[in-house]
Amino acid sequence: MKLLLTSLTLLLLAGCASGPRIDRSHSSVNQDGRVQFVVLHYTNASQDQSLDLLTKGEVSSHYLIGSEPATIFQLVDENRRAWHAGESEWQGRTWLNSSSIGIEIVNKGYDDTPNGRLWYPYSEAQYQSLAALLKDIIKRNNIEPRNIIGHSDIAPLRKLDPGPLFPWKRLAQEGIGIWPNDQAVARQKMRFDFNPPSAAWYQQQLARFGYAIAQTGEFDVTTHHVIAAFQMHFRPERFDGQPDAQTAAILQVLNGMR
Ligand SMILES: [Zn+2]
């Protein structure tokens, strides 16, 4: 009996050490990557403060781009969840921490001055680091251009980062993210100048592009916030949340780019 127990124990131990036997000779075609989105942020803090907050505070991101030099720090493995998005939604997906890679950039955001709100620019070195990092992430994870987004796109009621000085257009010129064609926008704008679209139209088109927005048919507070987030990304010269022909034209052109 004792001998039997000993061999059983040995057998169990052997089982534990090697794990279950798994046959991996069949692989399903029906799968995709965990990472569907890349979310861009500014840290609203200095580099030291940012590193401290993102490694020891209550938030984190996969990457942090420093200030001088623009070092790319990896703080969380891409296969694991980082806590950067919070309550968020894009294209019907909610709580995007599970399905995104978060990139924070050291930048102080803005200062409110007697002359209005002044936004801090990103440096050329930060741009270069960011572009190289994004190209690599997009290629490895096969991310759609319209899914390269800002924190303000996925949480337009509570977030402003990465702000109006974030280089969306320049990145798009390098093949990163989505940007509308200027001539196509000018053509659509003429149409909307004569025929301004309704609140229901904006709500439908913004939802189609990816924004979380209730279809109320009214220009309510939420709709103005979402329009402002859209303008900050695609028409940063003016992002007052007021609907206008150029905003409508940009939205129309972007939704035609499928
Ligand atoms: Zn953020």
PDB file of C-alpha atoms and ligand atoms in Angstrom:
ATOM      1  CA  MET A   1       0.000   0.000   0.000  1.00  0.00           C
ATOM      2  CA  LYS A   2       2.754   2.370   0.985  1.00  0.00           C
ATOM      3  CA  LEU A   3       4.551   1.608  -2.244  1.00  0.00           C
ATOM      4  CA  LEU A   4       1.373   2.308  -4.241  1.00  0.00           C
ATOM      5  CA  LEU A   5       0.889   5.675  -2.494  1.00  0.00           C
ATOM      6  CA  THR A   6       4.470   6.662  -3.185  1.00  0.00           C
ATOM      7  CA  SER A   7       4.147   5.898  -6.885  1.00  0.00           C
ATOM      8  CA  LEU A   8       0.820   7.750  -7.029  1.00  0.00           C
ATOM      9  CA  THR A   9       2.444  10.790  -5.417  1.00  0.00           C
ATOM     10  CA  LEU A  10       5.294  10.611  -7.900  1.00  0.00           C
ATOM     11  CA  LEU A  11       2.824  10.367 -10.778  1.00  0.00           C
ATOM     12  CA  LEU A  12       0.894  13.400  -9.538  1.00  0.00           C
ATOM     13  CA  LEU A  13       4.076  15.391  -9.070  1.00  0.00           C
ATOM     14  CA  ALA A  14       5.204  14.498 -12.597  1.00  0.00           C
ATOM     15  CA  GLY A  15       1.790  15.620 -13.893  1.00  0.00           C
ATOM     16  CA  CYS A  16       2.101  18.970 -12.145  1.00  0.00           C
ATOM     17  CA  ALA A  17       5.589  19.628 -13.424  1.00  0.00           C
ATOM     18  CA  SER A  18       4.805  19.114 -17.119  1.00  0.00           C
ATOM     19  CA  GLY A  19       1.182  20.447 -17.194  1.00  0.00           C
ATOM     20  CA  PRO A  20      -1.632  18.936 -19.250  1.00  0.00           C
ATOM     21  CA  ARG A  21      -0.861  17.408 -22.624  1.00  0.00           C
ATOM     22  CA  ILE A  22      -2.199  19.720 -25.348  1.00  0.00           C
ATOM     23  CA  ASP A  23      -2.435  18.929 -29.050  1.00  0.00           C
ATOM     24  CA  ARG A  24      -1.693  22.143 -30.978  1.00  0.00           C
ATOM     25  CA  SER A  25      -1.815  20.667 -34.478  1.00  0.00           C
ATOM     26  CA  HIS A  26      -5.168  22.399 -35.314  1.00  0.00           C
ATOM     27  CA  SER A  27      -5.452  26.193 -35.430  1.00  0.00           C
ATOM     28  CA  SER A  28      -8.677  28.165 -36.036  1.00  0.00           C
ATOM     29  CA  VAL A  29      -8.865  30.783 -38.773  1.00  0.00           C
ATOM     30  CA  ASN A  30     -11.393  32.686 -36.601  1.00  0.00           C
ATOM     31  CA  GLN A  31      -9.230  34.823 -34.376  1.00  0.00           C
ATOM     32  CA  ASP A  32      -7.644  38.246 -34.143  1.00  0.00           C
ATOM     33  CA  GLY A  33      -5.351  40.151 -31.851  1.00  0.00           C
ATOM     34  CA  ARG A  34      -6.290  41.346 -28.391  1.00  0.00           C
ATOM     35  CA  VAL A  35      -5.126  44.822 -29.359  1.00  0.00           C
ATOM     36  CA  GLN A  36      -7.637  46.644 -31.589  1.00  0.00           C
ATOM     37  CA  PHE A  37      -6.913  50.269 -30.638  1.00  0.00           C
ATOM     38  CA  VAL A  38      -4.053  52.580 -29.746  1.00  0.00           C
ATOM     39  CA  VAL A  39      -4.956  55.400 -27.350  1.00  0.00           C
ATOM     40  CA  LEU A  40      -2.785  58.529 -27.138  1.00  0.00           C
ATOM     41  CA  HIS A  41      -2.457  60.675 -24.020  1.00  0.00           C
ATOM     42  CA  TYR A  42      -0.472  63.507 -22.510  1.00  0.00           C
ATOM     43  CA  THR A  43       0.598  63.081 -18.898  1.00  0.00           C
ATOM     44  CA  ASN A  44      -0.071  66.612 -17.644  1.00  0.00           C
ATOM     45  CA  ALA A  45       3.126  66.291 -15.584  1.00  0.00           C
ATOM     46  CA  SER A  46       6.935  66.375 -15.749  1.00  0.00           C
ATOM     47  CA  GLN A  47       8.880  63.259 -16.759  1.00  0.00           C
ATOM     48  CA  ASP A  48       9.808  62.326 -13.175  1.00  0.00           C
ATOM     49  CA  GLN A  49       6.248  62.840 -11.968  1.00  0.00           C
ATOM     50  CA  SER A  50       4.904  60.890 -14.964  1.00  0.00           C
ATOM     51  CA  LEU A  51       7.209  57.907 -14.355  1.00  0.00           C
ATOM     52  CA  ASP A  52       6.277  57.895 -10.691  1.00  0.00           C
ATOM     53  CA  LEU A  53       2.547  58.110 -11.342  1.00  0.00           C
ATOM     54  CA  LEU A  54       2.523  55.494 -14.107  1.00  0.00           C
ATOM     55  CA  THR A  55       4.635  52.956 -12.228  1.00  0.00           C
ATOM     56  CA  LYS A  56       3.470  53.461  -8.640  1.00  0.00           C
ATOM     57  CA  GLY A  57       0.208  55.430  -8.787  1.00  0.00           C
ATOM     58  CA  GLU A  58      -3.235  54.155  -9.652  1.00  0.00           C
ATOM     59  CA  VAL A  59      -2.790  54.396 -13.427  1.00  0.00           C
ATOM     60  CA  SER A  60      -0.389  52.966 -15.989  1.00  0.00           C
ATOM     61  CA  SER A  61       0.310  52.792 -19.712  1.00  0.00           C
ATOM     62  CA  HIS A  62       2.192  50.422 -21.960  1.00  0.00           C
ATOM     63  CA  TYR A  63       4.551  53.149 -23.123  1.00  0.00           C
ATOM     64  CA  LEU A  64       5.703  56.559 -21.952  1.00  0.00           C
ATOM     65  CA  ILE A  65       7.539  58.956 -24.253  1.00  0.00           C
ATOM     66  CA  GLY A  66       9.887  61.194 -22.280  1.00  0.00           C
ATOM     67  CA  SER A  67      10.673  64.851 -22.796  1.00  0.00           C
ATOM     68  CA  GLU A  68      14.429  65.446 -23.203  1.00  0.00           C
ATOM     69  CA  PRO A  69      15.595  63.091 -24.608  1.00  0.00           C
ATOM     70  CA  ALA A  70      12.384  61.555 -25.938  1.00  0.00           C
ATOM     71  CA  THR A  71      13.141  58.097 -24.547  1.00  0.00           C
ATOM     72  CA  ILE A  72      10.497  55.412 -25.156  1.00  0.00           C
ATOM     73  CA  PHE A  73       9.876  53.704 -21.802  1.00  0.00           C
ATOM     74  CA  GLN A  74       7.912  50.431 -21.777  1.00  0.00           C
ATOM     75  CA  LEU A  75       6.075  50.144 -18.453  1.00  0.00           C
ATOM     76  CA  VAL A  76       3.605  47.318 -19.168  1.00  0.00           C
ATOM     77  CA  ASP A  77       3.952  44.323 -21.502  1.00  0.00           C
ATOM     78  CA  GLU A  78       1.669  44.622 -24.571  1.00  0.00           C
ATOM     79  CA  ASN A  79       0.065  41.271 -23.682  1.00  0.00           C
ATOM     80  CA  ARG A  80      -1.107  42.655 -20.360  1.00  0.00           C
ATOM     81  CA  ARG A  81      -3.660  45.330 -19.530  1.00  0.00           C
ATOM     82  CA  ALA A  82      -2.530  48.832 -18.613  1.00  0.00           C
ATOM     83  CA  TRP A  83      -4.873  51.216 -16.824  1.00  0.00           C
ATOM     84  CA  HIS A  84      -4.954  54.318 -19.008  1.00  0.00           C
ATOM     85  CA  ALA A  85      -8.399  54.567 -20.629  1.00  0.00           C
ATOM     86  CA  GLY A  86     -10.852  54.370 -17.711  1.00  0.00           C
ATOM     87  CA  GLU A  87     -14.524  54.571 -18.600  1.00  0.00           C
ATOM     88  CA  SER A  88     -14.388  54.825 -22.379  1.00  0.00           C
ATOM     89  CA  GLU A  89     -16.048  53.767 -25.610  1.00  0.00           C
ATOM     90  CA  TRP A  90     -15.127  53.543 -29.292  1.00  0.00           C
ATOM     91  CA  GLN A  91     -17.051  51.816 -32.107  1.00  0.00           C
ATOM     92  CA  GLY A  92     -19.352  50.194 -29.582  1.00  0.00           C
ATOM     93  CA  ARG A  93     -16.495  48.719 -27.524  1.00  0.00           C
ATOM     94  CA  THR A  94     -16.412  49.882 -23.910  1.00  0.00           C
ATOM     95  CA  TRP A  95     -13.712  50.027 -21.217  1.00  0.00           C
ATOM     96  CA  LEU A  96     -10.879  50.023 -23.738  1.00  0.00           C
ATOM     97  CA  ASN A  97      -8.079  49.041 -21.337  1.00  0.00           C
ATOM     98  CA  SER A  98      -8.747  45.424 -22.379  1.00  0.00           C
ATOM     99  CA  SER A  99      -8.463  46.013 -26.105  1.00  0.00           C
ATOM    100  CA  SER A 100      -5.915  48.803 -26.490  1.00  0.00           C
ATOM    101  CA  ILE A 101      -2.315  49.856 -26.155  1.00  0.00           C
ATOM    102  CA  GLY A 102      -1.892  53.094 -24.223  1.00  0.00           C
ATOM    103  CA  ILE A 103       0.865  55.590 -25.025  1.00  0.00           C
ATOM    104  CA  GLU A 104       1.447  58.505 -22.669  1.00  0.00           C
ATOM    105  CA  ILE A 105       3.604  61.457 -23.744  1.00  0.00           C
ATOM    106  CA  VAL A 106       5.266  63.793 -21.254  1.00  0.00           C
ATOM    107  CA  ASN A 107       3.541  67.138 -21.845  1.00  0.00           C
ATOM    108  CA  LYS A 108       2.034  69.595 -19.391  1.00  0.00           C
ATOM    109  CA  GLY A 109      -1.250  69.986 -21.245  1.00  0.00           C
ATOM    110  CA  TYR A 110      -2.345  73.595 -20.916  1.00  0.00           C
ATOM    111  CA  ASP A 111      -2.274  76.710 -18.750  1.00  0.00           C
ATOM    112  CA  ASP A 112      -5.239  79.033 -18.412  1.00  0.00           C
ATOM    113  CA  THR A 113      -3.880  82.597 -18.707  1.00  0.00           C
ATOM    114  CA  PRO A 114      -5.493  86.058 -18.909  1.00  0.00           C
ATOM    115  CA  ASN A 115      -4.988  85.731 -22.686  1.00  0.00           C
ATOM    116  CA  GLY A 116      -6.845  82.445 -22.840  1.00  0.00           C
ATOM    117  CA  ARG A 117      -5.843  78.810 -22.705  1.00  0.00           C
ATOM    118  CA  LEU A 118      -2.283  78.109 -23.825  1.00  0.00           C
ATOM    119  CA  TRP A 119      -1.423  74.549 -24.886  1.00  0.00           C
ATOM    120  CA  TYR A 120       2.060  73.064 -24.560  1.00  0.00           C
ATOM    121  CA  PRO A 121       3.542  71.823 -27.850  1.00  0.00           C
ATOM    122  CA  TYR A 122       5.133  68.405 -28.408  1.00  0.00           C
ATOM    123  CA  SER A 123       8.839  68.457 -29.312  1.00  0.00           C
ATOM    124  CA  GLU A 124      10.286  67.250 -32.617  1.00  0.00           C
ATOM    125  CA  ALA A 125      12.159  64.487 -30.759  1.00  0.00           C
ATOM    126  CA  GLN A 126       8.917  63.312 -29.157  1.00  0.00           C
ATOM    127  CA  TYR A 127       7.277  63.273 -32.587  1.00  0.00           C
ATOM    128  CA  GLN A 128      10.070  61.122 -34.029  1.00  0.00           C
ATOM    129  CA  SER A 129       9.942  58.631 -31.125  1.00  0.00           C
ATOM    130  CA  LEU A 130       6.166  58.459 -31.291  1.00  0.00           C
ATOM    131  CA  ALA A 131       6.019  57.927 -35.067  1.00  0.00           C
ATOM    132  CA  ALA A 132       8.580  55.100 -34.914  1.00  0.00           C
ATOM    133  CA  LEU A 133       6.769  53.434 -31.996  1.00  0.00           C
ATOM    134  CA  LEU A 134       3.341  53.732 -33.632  1.00  0.00           C
ATOM    135  CA  LYS A 135       4.557  52.274 -36.929  1.00  0.00           C
ATOM    136  CA  ASP A 136       5.933  49.252 -35.099  1.00  0.00           C
ATOM    137  CA  ILE A 137       2.789  48.718 -32.971  1.00  0.00           C
ATOM    138  CA  ILE A 138       0.418  49.127 -35.945  1.00  0.00           C
ATOM    139  CA  LYS A 139       2.377  46.660 -38.076  1.00  0.00           C
ATOM    140  CA  ARG A 140       2.680  44.007 -35.385  1.00  0.00           C
ATOM    141  CA  ASN A 141      -0.963  44.260 -34.284  1.00  0.00           C
ATOM    142  CA  ASN A 142      -2.540  45.063 -37.667  1.00  0.00           C
ATOM    143  CA  ILE A 143      -4.478  48.058 -36.297  1.00  0.00           C
ATOM    144  CA  GLU A 144      -6.972  49.917 -38.515  1.00  0.00           C
ATOM    145  CA  PRO A 145      -6.137  53.599 -39.184  1.00  0.00           C
ATOM    146  CA  ARG A 146      -9.392  54.872 -37.628  1.00  0.00           C
ATOM    147  CA  ASN A 147      -8.538  53.018 -34.427  1.00  0.00           C
ATOM    148  CA  ILE A 148      -5.543  55.226 -33.648  1.00  0.00           C
ATOM    149  CA  ILE A 149      -7.352  57.569 -31.284  1.00  0.00           C
ATOM    150  CA  GLY A 150      -7.000  60.079 -28.473  1.00  0.00           C
ATOM    151  CA  HIS A 151      -8.230  59.823 -24.898  1.00  0.00           C
ATOM    152  CA  SER A 152     -10.610  62.710 -25.723  1.00  0.00           C
ATOM    153  CA  ASP A 153     -12.137  60.622 -28.557  1.00  0.00           C
ATOM    154  CA  ILE A 154     -13.057  57.735 -26.270  1.00  0.00           C
ATOM    155  CA  ALA A 155     -14.030  59.837 -23.219  1.00  0.00           C
ATOM    156  CA  PRO A 156     -15.160  63.188 -24.732  1.00  0.00           C
ATOM    157  CA  LEU A 157     -17.110  64.303 -21.666  1.00  0.00           C
ATOM    158  CA  ARG A 158     -14.176  64.152 -19.266  1.00  0.00           C
ATOM    159  CA  LYS A 159     -10.857  64.213 -21.194  1.00  0.00           C
ATOM    160  CA  LEU A 160      -8.976  66.722 -23.399  1.00  0.00           C
ATOM    161  CA  ASP A 161      -5.728  64.825 -24.005  1.00  0.00           C
ATOM    162  CA  PRO A 162      -3.709  64.549 -26.196  1.00  0.00           C
ATOM    163  CA  GLY A 163      -4.966  68.087 -27.004  1.00  0.00           C
ATOM    164  CA  PRO A 164      -5.230  70.287 -30.112  1.00  0.00           C
ATOM    165  CA  LEU A 165      -1.459  70.440 -30.715  1.00  0.00           C
ATOM    166  CA  PHE A 166      -1.137  66.677 -31.088  1.00  0.00           C
ATOM    167  CA  PRO A 167       0.282  66.040 -34.607  1.00  0.00           C
ATOM    168  CA  TRP A 168      -2.556  63.907 -36.042  1.00  0.00           C
ATOM    169  CA  LYS A 169      -2.215  65.371 -39.551  1.00  0.00           C
ATOM    170  CA  ARG A 170       1.535  64.956 -39.734  1.00  0.00           C
ATOM    171  CA  LEU A 171       1.287  61.355 -38.504  1.00  0.00           C
ATOM    172  CA  ALA A 172      -1.389  60.618 -41.123  1.00  0.00           C
ATOM    173  CA  GLN A 173       0.953  61.958 -43.826  1.00  0.00           C
ATOM    174  CA  GLU A 174       3.332  59.182 -42.728  1.00  0.00           C
ATOM    175  CA  GLY A 175       0.576  56.593 -43.020  1.00  0.00           C
ATOM    176  CA  ILE A 176      -0.354  56.547 -39.320  1.00  0.00           C
ATOM    177  CA  GLY A 177      -4.058  57.013 -38.538  1.00  0.00           C
ATOM    178  CA  ILE A 178      -6.733  58.584 -40.732  1.00  0.00           C
ATOM    179  CA  TRP A 179      -7.029  62.095 -42.220  1.00  0.00           C
ATOM    180  CA  PRO A 180      -9.494  63.465 -44.777  1.00  0.00           C
ATOM    181  CA  ASN A 181      -8.497  64.682 -48.231  1.00  0.00           C
ATOM    182  CA  ASP A 182      -8.579  68.523 -48.390  1.00  0.00           C
ATOM    183  CA  GLN A 183     -10.181  68.749 -51.851  1.00  0.00           C
ATOM    184  CA  ALA A 184     -12.897  66.266 -50.911  1.00  0.00           C
ATOM    185  CA  VAL A 185     -13.619  68.307 -47.768  1.00  0.00           C
ATOM    186  CA  ALA A 186     -13.841  71.555 -49.794  1.00  0.00           C
ATOM    187  CA  ARG A 187     -16.348  69.935 -52.198  1.00  0.00           C
ATOM    188  CA  GLN A 188     -18.538  68.631 -49.355  1.00  0.00           C
ATOM    189  CA  LYS A 189     -18.319  71.960 -47.506  1.00  0.00           C
ATOM    190  CA  MET A 190     -20.000  73.813 -50.417  1.00  0.00           C
ATOM    191  CA  ARG A 191     -22.892  71.386 -50.158  1.00  0.00           C
ATOM    192  CA  PHE A 192     -23.233  71.829 -46.383  1.00  0.00           C
ATOM    193  CA  ASP A 193     -22.897  75.646 -46.628  1.00  0.00           C
ATOM    194  CA  PHE A 194     -26.271  75.677 -48.397  1.00  0.00           C
ATOM    195  CA  ASN A 195     -27.818  72.827 -46.463  1.00  0.00           C
ATOM    196  CA  PRO A 196     -26.659  72.609 -42.807  1.00  0.00           C
ATOM    197  CA  PRO A 197     -27.242  69.104 -41.423  1.00  0.00           C
ATOM    198  CA  SER A 198     -29.474  68.391 -38.432  1.00  0.00           C
ATOM    199  CA  ALA A 199     -28.443  67.270 -34.950  1.00  0.00           C
ATOM    200  CA  ALA A 200     -29.691  63.790 -35.841  1.00  0.00           C
ATOM    201  CA  TRP A 201     -27.319  63.720 -38.844  1.00  0.00           C
ATOM    202  CA  TYR A 202     -24.300  64.693 -36.687  1.00  0.00           C
ATOM    203  CA  GLN A 203     -25.219  62.106 -34.072  1.00  0.00           C
ATOM    204  CA  GLN A 204     -25.575  59.361 -36.691  1.00  0.00           C
ATOM    205  CA  GLN A 205     -22.333  60.225 -38.468  1.00  0.00           C
ATOM    206  CA  LEU A 206     -20.296  60.656 -35.269  1.00  0.00           C
ATOM    207  CA  ALA A 207     -21.560  57.288 -33.977  1.00  0.00           C
ATOM    208  CA  ARG A 208     -20.752  55.700 -37.338  1.00  0.00           C
ATOM    209  CA  PHE A 209     -17.195  56.973 -37.124  1.00  0.00           C
ATOM    210  CA  GLY A 210     -16.745  55.580 -33.603  1.00  0.00           C
ATOM    211  CA  TYR A 211     -17.874  58.096 -30.978  1.00  0.00           C
ATOM    212  CA  ALA A 212     -20.247  57.157 -28.171  1.00  0.00           C
ATOM    213  CA  ILE A 213     -23.192  59.514 -28.629  1.00  0.00           C
ATOM    214  CA  ALA A 214     -26.903  59.215 -27.830  1.00  0.00           C
ATOM    215  CA  GLN A 215     -29.272  59.673 -30.792  1.00  0.00           C
ATOM    216  CA  THR A 216     -31.457  62.381 -29.208  1.00  0.00           C
ATOM    217  CA  GLY A 217     -32.007  64.500 -32.329  1.00  0.00           C
ATOM    218  CA  GLU A 218     -31.048  67.621 -30.314  1.00  0.00           C
ATOM    219  CA  PHE A 219     -27.856  69.678 -30.071  1.00  0.00           C
ATOM    220  CA  ASP A 220     -27.590  68.846 -26.365  1.00  0.00           C
ATOM    221  CA  VAL A 221     -24.575  69.308 -24.076  1.00  0.00           C
ATOM    222  CA  THR A 222     -23.196  65.830 -24.818  1.00  0.00           C
ATOM    223  CA  THR A 223     -23.423  66.392 -28.573  1.00  0.00           C
ATOM    224  CA  HIS A 224     -21.490  69.690 -28.289  1.00  0.00           C
ATOM    225  CA  HIS A 225     -18.799  67.883 -26.269  1.00  0.00           C
ATOM    226  CA  VAL A 226     -18.467  65.114 -28.845  1.00  0.00           C
ATOM    227  CA  ILE A 227     -18.359  67.643 -31.721  1.00  0.00           C
ATOM    228  CA  ALA A 228     -15.607  69.514 -29.815  1.00  0.00           C
ATOM    229  CA  ALA A 229     -13.609  66.275 -29.387  1.00  0.00           C
ATOM    230  CA  PHE A 230     -14.002  65.527 -33.102  1.00  0.00           C
ATOM    231  CA  GLN A 231     -12.924  69.084 -34.030  1.00  0.00           C
ATOM    232  CA  MET A 232      -9.921  68.956 -31.676  1.00  0.00           C
ATOM    233  CA  HIS A 233      -8.734  65.838 -33.544  1.00  0.00           C
ATOM    234  CA  PHE A 234      -9.609  66.775 -37.147  1.00  0.00           C
ATOM    235  CA  ARG A 235     -10.032  70.598 -37.193  1.00  0.00           C
ATOM    236  CA  PRO A 236      -7.858  71.856 -34.315  1.00  0.00           C
ATOM    237  CA  GLU A 237      -7.950  75.520 -35.474  1.00  0.00           C
ATOM    238  CA  ARG A 238     -11.382  75.808 -33.860  1.00  0.00           C
ATOM    239  CA  PHE A 239     -12.890  73.298 -31.470  1.00  0.00           C
ATOM    240  CA  ASP A 240     -15.753  75.171 -29.844  1.00  0.00           C
ATOM    241  CA  GLY A 241     -18.205  72.273 -30.239  1.00  0.00           C
ATOM    242  CA  GLN A 242     -20.440  74.317 -32.572  1.00  0.00           C
ATOM    243  CA  PRO A 243     -21.598  72.467 -35.688  1.00  0.00           C
ATOM    244  CA  ASP A 244     -20.494  74.097 -38.961  1.00  0.00           C
ATOM    245  CA  ALA A 245     -20.183  73.219 -42.635  1.00  0.00           C
ATOM    246  CA  GLN A 246     -16.473  72.365 -42.487  1.00  0.00           C
ATOM    247  CA  THR A 247     -16.942  70.027 -39.516  1.00  0.00           C
ATOM    248  CA  ALA A 248     -19.817  68.301 -41.326  1.00  0.00           C
ATOM    249  CA  ALA A 249     -17.703  68.012 -44.493  1.00  0.00           C
ATOM    250  CA  ILE A 250     -14.757  66.433 -42.649  1.00  0.00           C
ATOM    251  CA  LEU A 251     -17.065  63.942 -40.974  1.00  0.00           C
ATOM    252  CA  GLN A 252     -18.740  63.050 -44.254  1.00  0.00           C
ATOM    253  CA  VAL A 253     -15.396  62.491 -46.007  1.00  0.00           C
ATOM    254  CA  LEU A 254     -13.978  60.384 -43.158  1.00  0.00           C
ATOM    255  CA  ASN A 255     -17.036  58.140 -43.133  1.00  0.00           C
ATOM    256  CA  GLY A 256     -16.660  57.653 -46.878  1.00  0.00           C
ATOM    257  CA  MET A 257     -13.087  56.342 -46.368  1.00  0.00           C
ATOM    258  CA  ARG A 258     -13.870  52.713 -45.655  1.00  0.00           C
TER     259      ARG A 258
HETATM  260 ZN    ZN B   1      -5.361  60.367 -20.924  1.00  0.00          ZN
END
